[in-house]
Amino acid sequence: MNQRLRPPRRVVADRVTLAHGGGGKAMRDLIEDVFTSVFAPPGMEDQARLMHPSLLEPGAQLAFTTDSFVVSPMEFPGGDIGTIAVCGTVNDLAVGGARPLWLSAAFIIEEGVEIATLRRIARSMQTAAEVAGVRIVTGDTKVVGRGSGDGVFVTTAGVGVIPPGRDLLAGKVRPGDVALVNGVLGDHGAAILAARGDMALTTDVVSDCQPLNLLIEAVLAAAPDVRCARDATRGGLASALNEIADAAGVGVVIAEADLPLRPEVKGVCEILGLDPLYLANEGTLVLFVPPDQAAAALAAMRGTAAGRGACSIGQATASHPGTVVMKTVFGGGRIVDMLVGEQLPRIC
Amino acid sequence: MNYADEFRDPVAARGVLAAIARVTDEIGATREKPVHIMEICGGHTHAIFRYGLDKLTPPGLEFIHGPGCPVCVLPMSRIDECVEIAERPGVIMTTFGDAMRVPGHRKSLIQAKADGADIRMVYSPLDALELARRHPDREVVFFGLGFETTTPSTALTILQAAADGQTNFSVFCNHITVPPPIKALLDDPHMILDGFVGPGHVSMVIGVRPYDFIARDYGKPIVVAGFEPLDLLQSVLMVLEQIRDGRAEVENQYSRVVPDDGNPVSIAACAEVYAPRPSFEWRGLGEIDASGLCIRPAYAAWDAEVKFGVGYGKGPRAVAEPDGCRCGDVMTGRIKPHACPQFGTGCTPEMPLGALMVSSEGACAAYYQYGGLRLEAAL
Amino acid sequence: MGVRRQVNVACILKDEPIEALIGTWSLIHVGFAMSRINEEEAALTLDILRQLGEAQAEIEAMRASERMLAS
């Protein structure tokens, strides 16, 4: 811990230049001032050396995941690229039943990015990490020339431990299982669309980005036979449900009337001809529970910060395996398919 | 009260659906010998599938999905021309998201964007004009497409550009009109339609009188309809009642939005800016007389066809549609989408071959994505 | 609240100051206010729908009571 003995190094520039990627003093100052002073990793070696008692439990499994984050704009109502870089990887671990412990964070920074922006991103990451109870223990920075990136790209990898006996798998969903979500759908997608500005819409909707690991722990304590959980990120709820239906060989029926949606999100969707089922979320999950544990799971979710708006949206069926059907508010039905490519506004 | 949610009330729908079943019965229509009602507008097609309405109406009532999806009927050659303009140096092409995936002979706009063209999606032609203001060194082109509903917004934007002297803005005009293709469908000797649900938002601009010929000359009922599910169901009921009573009239279900004479400001703006083209090509239907609009010479400075020397009469046109595509037969009601040999195999929303698979307002894409055979199997 | 967007109101403005539009509903399409909602006509249309709904509810109630009597 000898770096504690000298005064912390400071970045003097306002913006990132190629010098900050050159491996010299400028880079060292950037890393120390902007990142490690905030993340406070356990050491400054090129690797983090880690131990946790839960790894020693017989039957425990290590869970390891990685995800890259690109979002435009980098900062948006409800969070920034740093928030989703932490929440996304924490949630990828958590929906598999792992207790997230450590993250790495690698940054590809475009020349010209303001140092102040980087500081805000780093602080968002640390805040989200503290909420989730994980540590950012190692990382990397690279700088690319102007035009070779789009602000900042962040890659996080995460390590967690799956306690003995826990086995959340999409393939375990059985007909009759109830589908639950933890809250309103599509807030992230709608907030980003508005924040991007190219459709000149404004709303007060903020991104839902939040860690879900505490919620999942609470649900598993109350409803130990939860079959699986999926965070409904890119492709929205529709994609998550289709993946589960496909993996488990079951049908899924959801009720349009039961889908939790903010009026503003509905509004954005109607104006732009979008389907909220395909809007991205960054802190919303769907889980399948045996019917006799659904009430307990729901109550447990509602007792957590991320699950106050939890509700049941449908169930798995033996009929139409691999297909998701939505009962419309009119009693009609329609298939909810996987998204074809990217969802584009349908206006004229 | 917001004039939308009230028209989505499932309880009220039960009454309309029951009346639809009753009148269908009174007409004597059955699954084997159904009554055929065409919803002209792609917005209505979308609503039918979005709410699963076709699963709630009796088997004696069959919806035929009409040609009113402006993206679907856009011919490949116009996409080719749009791509050609978009790939010129200095051009920013702006478009509604709807058109991004429509295939051209060479490529779609989304492929052209990937290849480096500066193509941006906008919500309004006004946003395209604003882009031109912000980028005085670039040529901003708006890909104008749509029926009478959208036509005035482009005209008013051109008038605004003219008033502002904004000369780095132009429109690649593909605006088309609803009545000519309806007449073409009615002139088809194999026509099986018994009545029409008319496009309400088109009538909001042009009023209801342009449909008089449908009732007067062809003896078919038409009801101008709103887009909420109850609007659509009530309009279907009104068409069925006309059929049962042996009437053929132009009725207006959507009177809260559609004045009988339309919108005078919109009509005047369109008359000022556009002239009818001698004919315009419709994907799946071919060339239809006086069905498209071009920009009048007085506004040539804002006409991308003039500015870039691209478009009708400016080069050889490949009008052939892909082999085996039966979009025309689907649009005239002769076959259901899944009866086309290409449906779901050679033609999918990922790789559309024919017009109707392109937009979710197209009958084939709606069948493929929302229901059709898979849904019937599921329910 | 809601979703906000600047729109052009040229098509719905008659000989009146723009303030006359405050409190009125309009249909918006691609950034243009295209038609003012005629509230009286809306009420009439809803009325017809309501009557159809009530008539159906009566039929259903009658059928239900017939079933009760028959059983």
PDB file of N, CA, C and O in Angstrom, chain B residues 236-262:
ATOM      1  N   VAL B 236     -66.728  -1.843 -38.922  1.00  0.00           N
ATOM      2  CA  VAL B 236     -67.045  -3.128 -39.550  1.00  0.00           C
ATOM      3  C   VAL B 236     -68.548  -3.397 -39.417  1.00  0.00           C
ATOM      4  O   VAL B 236     -69.216  -3.805 -40.377  1.00  0.00           O
ATOM      5  N   LEU B 237     -69.072  -3.133 -38.239  1.00  0.00           N
ATOM      6  CA  LEU B 237     -70.510  -3.319 -38.020  1.00  0.00           C
ATOM      7  C   LEU B 237     -71.331  -2.446 -38.978  1.00  0.00           C
ATOM      8  O   LEU B 237     -72.311  -2.894 -39.577  1.00  0.00           O
ATOM      9  N   MET B 238     -70.896  -1.200 -39.150  1.00  0.00           N
ATOM     10  CA  MET B 238     -71.632  -0.287 -40.032  1.00  0.00           C
ATOM     11  C   MET B 238     -71.586  -0.775 -41.486  1.00  0.00           C
ATOM     12  O   MET B 238     -72.584  -0.673 -42.213  1.00  0.00           O
ATOM     13  N   VAL B 239     -70.449  -1.315 -41.910  1.00  0.00           N
ATOM     14  CA  VAL B 239     -70.357  -1.870 -43.272  1.00  0.00           C
ATOM     15  C   VAL B 239     -71.309  -3.052 -43.412  1.00  0.00           C
ATOM     16  O   VAL B 239     -72.068  -3.154 -44.384  1.00  0.00           O
ATOM     17  N   LEU B 240     -71.292  -3.934 -42.401  1.00  0.00           N
ATOM     18  CA  LEU B 240     -72.150  -5.125 -42.450  1.00  0.00           C
ATOM     19  C   LEU B 240     -73.625  -4.721 -42.499  1.00  0.00           C
ATOM     20  O   LEU B 240     -74.423  -5.336 -43.224  1.00  0.00           O
ATOM     21  N   GLU B 241     -73.990  -3.706 -41.735  1.00  0.00           N
ATOM     22  CA  GLU B 241     -75.393  -3.265 -41.732  1.00  0.00           C
ATOM     23  C   GLU B 241     -75.789  -2.734 -43.103  1.00  0.00           C
ATOM     24  O   GLU B 241     -76.895  -2.993 -43.584  1.00  0.00           O
ATOM     25  N   GLN B 242     -74.865  -2.014 -43.738  1.00  0.00           N
ATOM     26  CA  GLN B 242     -75.159  -1.548 -45.104  1.00  0.00           C
ATOM     27  C   GLN B 242     -75.368  -2.732 -46.040  1.00  0.00           C
ATOM     28  O   GLN B 242     -76.303  -2.743 -46.854  1.00  0.00           O
ATOM     29  N   ILE B 243     -74.502  -3.727 -45.918  1.00  0.00           N
ATOM     30  CA  ILE B 243     -74.622  -4.907 -46.802  1.00  0.00           C
ATOM     31  C   ILE B 243     -75.961  -5.602 -46.552  1.00  0.00           C
ATOM     32  O   ILE B 243     -76.701  -5.937 -47.484  1.00  0.00           O
ATOM     33  N   ARG B 244     -76.295  -5.768 -45.268  1.00  0.00           N
ATOM     34  CA  ARG B 244     -77.550  -6.429 -44.924  1.00  0.00           C
ATOM     35  C   ARG B 244     -78.753  -5.647 -45.478  1.00  0.00           C
ATOM     36  O   ARG B 244     -79.689  -6.230 -46.031  1.00  0.00           O
ATOM     37  N   ASP B 245     -78.690  -4.323 -45.386  1.00  0.00           N
ATOM     38  CA  ASP B 245     -79.821  -3.496 -45.814  1.00  0.00           C
ATOM     39  C   ASP B 245     -79.798  -3.180 -47.305  1.00  0.00           C
ATOM     40  O   ASP B 245     -80.649  -2.432 -47.793  1.00  0.00           O
ATOM     41  N   GLY B 246     -78.791  -3.696 -47.992  1.00  0.00           N
ATOM     42  CA  GLY B 246     -78.711  -3.424 -49.424  1.00  0.00           C
ATOM     43  C   GLY B 246     -78.372  -1.977 -49.748  1.00  0.00           C
ATOM     44  O   GLY B 246     -78.712  -1.471 -50.810  1.00  0.00           O
ATOM     45  N   ARG B 247     -77.702  -1.307 -48.809  1.00  0.00           N
ATOM     46  CA  ARG B 247     -77.309   0.071 -49.059  1.00  0.00           C
ATOM     47  C   ARG B 247     -75.855   0.118 -49.520  1.00  0.00           C
ATOM     48  O   ARG B 247     -75.079  -0.798 -49.245  1.00  0.00           O
ATOM     49  N   ALA B 248     -75.490   1.178 -50.234  1.00  0.00           N
ATOM     50  CA  ALA B 248     -74.087   1.437 -50.556  1.00  0.00           C
ATOM     51  C   ALA B 248     -73.858   2.926 -50.356  1.00  0.00           C
ATOM     52  O   ALA B 248     -74.221   3.744 -51.193  1.00  0.00           O
ATOM     53  N   GLU B 249     -73.293   3.269 -49.212  1.00  0.00           N
ATOM     54  CA  GLU B 249     -73.114   4.682 -48.867  1.00  0.00           C
ATOM     55  C   GLU B 249     -71.706   4.907 -48.332  1.00  0.00           C
ATOM     56  O   GLU B 249     -71.015   3.965 -47.946  1.00  0.00           O
ATOM     57  N   VAL B 250     -71.332   6.181 -48.318  1.00  0.00           N
ATOM     58  CA  VAL B 250     -70.092   6.574 -47.649  1.00  0.00           C
ATOM     59  C   VAL B 250     -70.489   7.067 -46.260  1.00  0.00           C
ATOM     60  O   VAL B 250     -71.179   8.068 -46.133  1.00  0.00           O
ATOM     61  N   GLU B 251     -70.105   6.328 -45.244  1.00  0.00           N
ATOM     62  CA  GLU B 251     -70.433   6.743 -43.877  1.00  0.00           C
ATOM     63  C   GLU B 251     -69.146   7.106 -43.136  1.00  0.00           C
ATOM     64  O   GLU B 251     -68.065   6.665 -43.493  1.00  0.00           O
ATOM     65  N   ASN B 252     -69.296   7.891 -42.078  1.00  0.00           N
ATOM     66  CA  ASN B 252     -68.145   8.394 -41.332  1.00  0.00           C
ATOM     67  C   ASN B 252     -68.263   7.994 -39.861  1.00  0.00           C
ATOM     68  O   ASN B 252     -68.988   8.613 -39.097  1.00  0.00           O
ATOM     69  N   GLN B 253     -67.561   6.944 -39.484  1.00  0.00           N
ATOM     70  CA  GLN B 253     -67.563   6.531 -38.085  1.00  0.00           C
ATOM     71  C   GLN B 253     -66.660   7.435 -37.248  1.00  0.00           C
ATOM     72  O   GLN B 253     -66.843   7.580 -36.052  1.00  0.00           O
ATOM     73  N   TYR B 254     -65.671   8.050 -37.890  1.00  0.00           N
ATOM     74  CA  TYR B 254     -64.582   8.749 -37.193  1.00  0.00           C
ATOM     75  C   TYR B 254     -64.852  10.247 -37.168  1.00  0.00           C
ATOM     76  O   TYR B 254     -63.956  11.061 -37.366  1.00  0.00           O
ATOM     77  N   SER B 255     -66.114  10.606 -36.919  1.00  0.00           N
ATOM     78  CA  SER B 255     -66.508  12.014 -37.045  1.00  0.00           C
ATOM     79  C   SER B 255     -65.836  12.908 -36.002  1.00  0.00           C
ATOM     80  O   SER B 255     -65.815  14.117 -36.162  1.00  0.00           O
ATOM     81  N   ARG B 256     -65.284  12.316 -34.938  1.00  0.00           N
ATOM     82  CA  ARG B 256     -64.613  13.179 -33.958  1.00  0.00           C
ATOM     83  C   ARG B 256     -63.328  13.765 -34.511  1.00  0.00           C
ATOM     84  O   ARG B 256     -62.806  14.747 -33.994  1.00  0.00           O
ATOM     85  N   VAL B 257     -62.786  13.137 -35.552  1.00  0.00           N
ATOM     86  CA  VAL B 257     -61.537  13.611 -36.139  1.00  0.00           C
ATOM     87  C   VAL B 257     -61.723  14.040 -37.604  1.00  0.00           C
ATOM     88  O   VAL B 257     -61.039  14.935 -38.093  1.00  0.00           O
ATOM     89  N   VAL B 258     -62.658  13.400 -38.290  1.00  0.00           N
ATOM     90  CA  VAL B 258     -62.808  13.611 -39.734  1.00  0.00           C
ATOM     91  C   VAL B 258     -64.001  14.520 -40.041  1.00  0.00           C
ATOM     92  O   VAL B 258     -65.154  14.101 -39.932  1.00  0.00           O
ATOM     93  N   PRO B 259     -63.728  15.770 -40.429  1.00  0.00           N
ATOM     94  CA  PRO B 259     -64.825  16.590 -40.942  1.00  0.00           C
ATOM     95  C   PRO B 259     -65.136  16.107 -42.373  1.00  0.00           C
ATOM     96  O   PRO B 259     -64.229  15.695 -43.088  1.00  0.00           O
ATOM     97  N   ASP B 260     -66.393  16.166 -42.783  1.00  0.00           N
ATOM     98  CA  ASP B 260     -66.762  15.637 -44.098  1.00  0.00           C
ATOM     99  C   ASP B 260     -65.932  16.252 -45.224  1.00  0.00           C
ATOM    100  O   ASP B 260     -65.666  15.608 -46.233  1.00  0.00           O
ATOM    101  N   ASP B 261     -65.529  17.512 -45.034  1.00  0.00           N
ATOM    102  CA  ASP B 261     -64.783  18.190 -46.093  1.00  0.00           C
ATOM    103  C   ASP B 261     -63.275  18.171 -45.880  1.00  0.00           C
ATOM    104  O   ASP B 261     -62.537  18.808 -46.624  1.00  0.00           O
ATOM    105  N   GLY B 262     -62.821  17.468 -44.862  1.00  0.00           N
ATOM    106  CA  GLY B 262     -61.388  17.390 -44.632  1.00  0.00           C
ATOM    107  C   GLY B 262     -60.824  18.655 -44.012  1.00  0.00           C
ATOM    108  O   GLY B 262     -61.548  19.422 -43.381  1.00  0.00           O
TER     109      GLY B 262
END
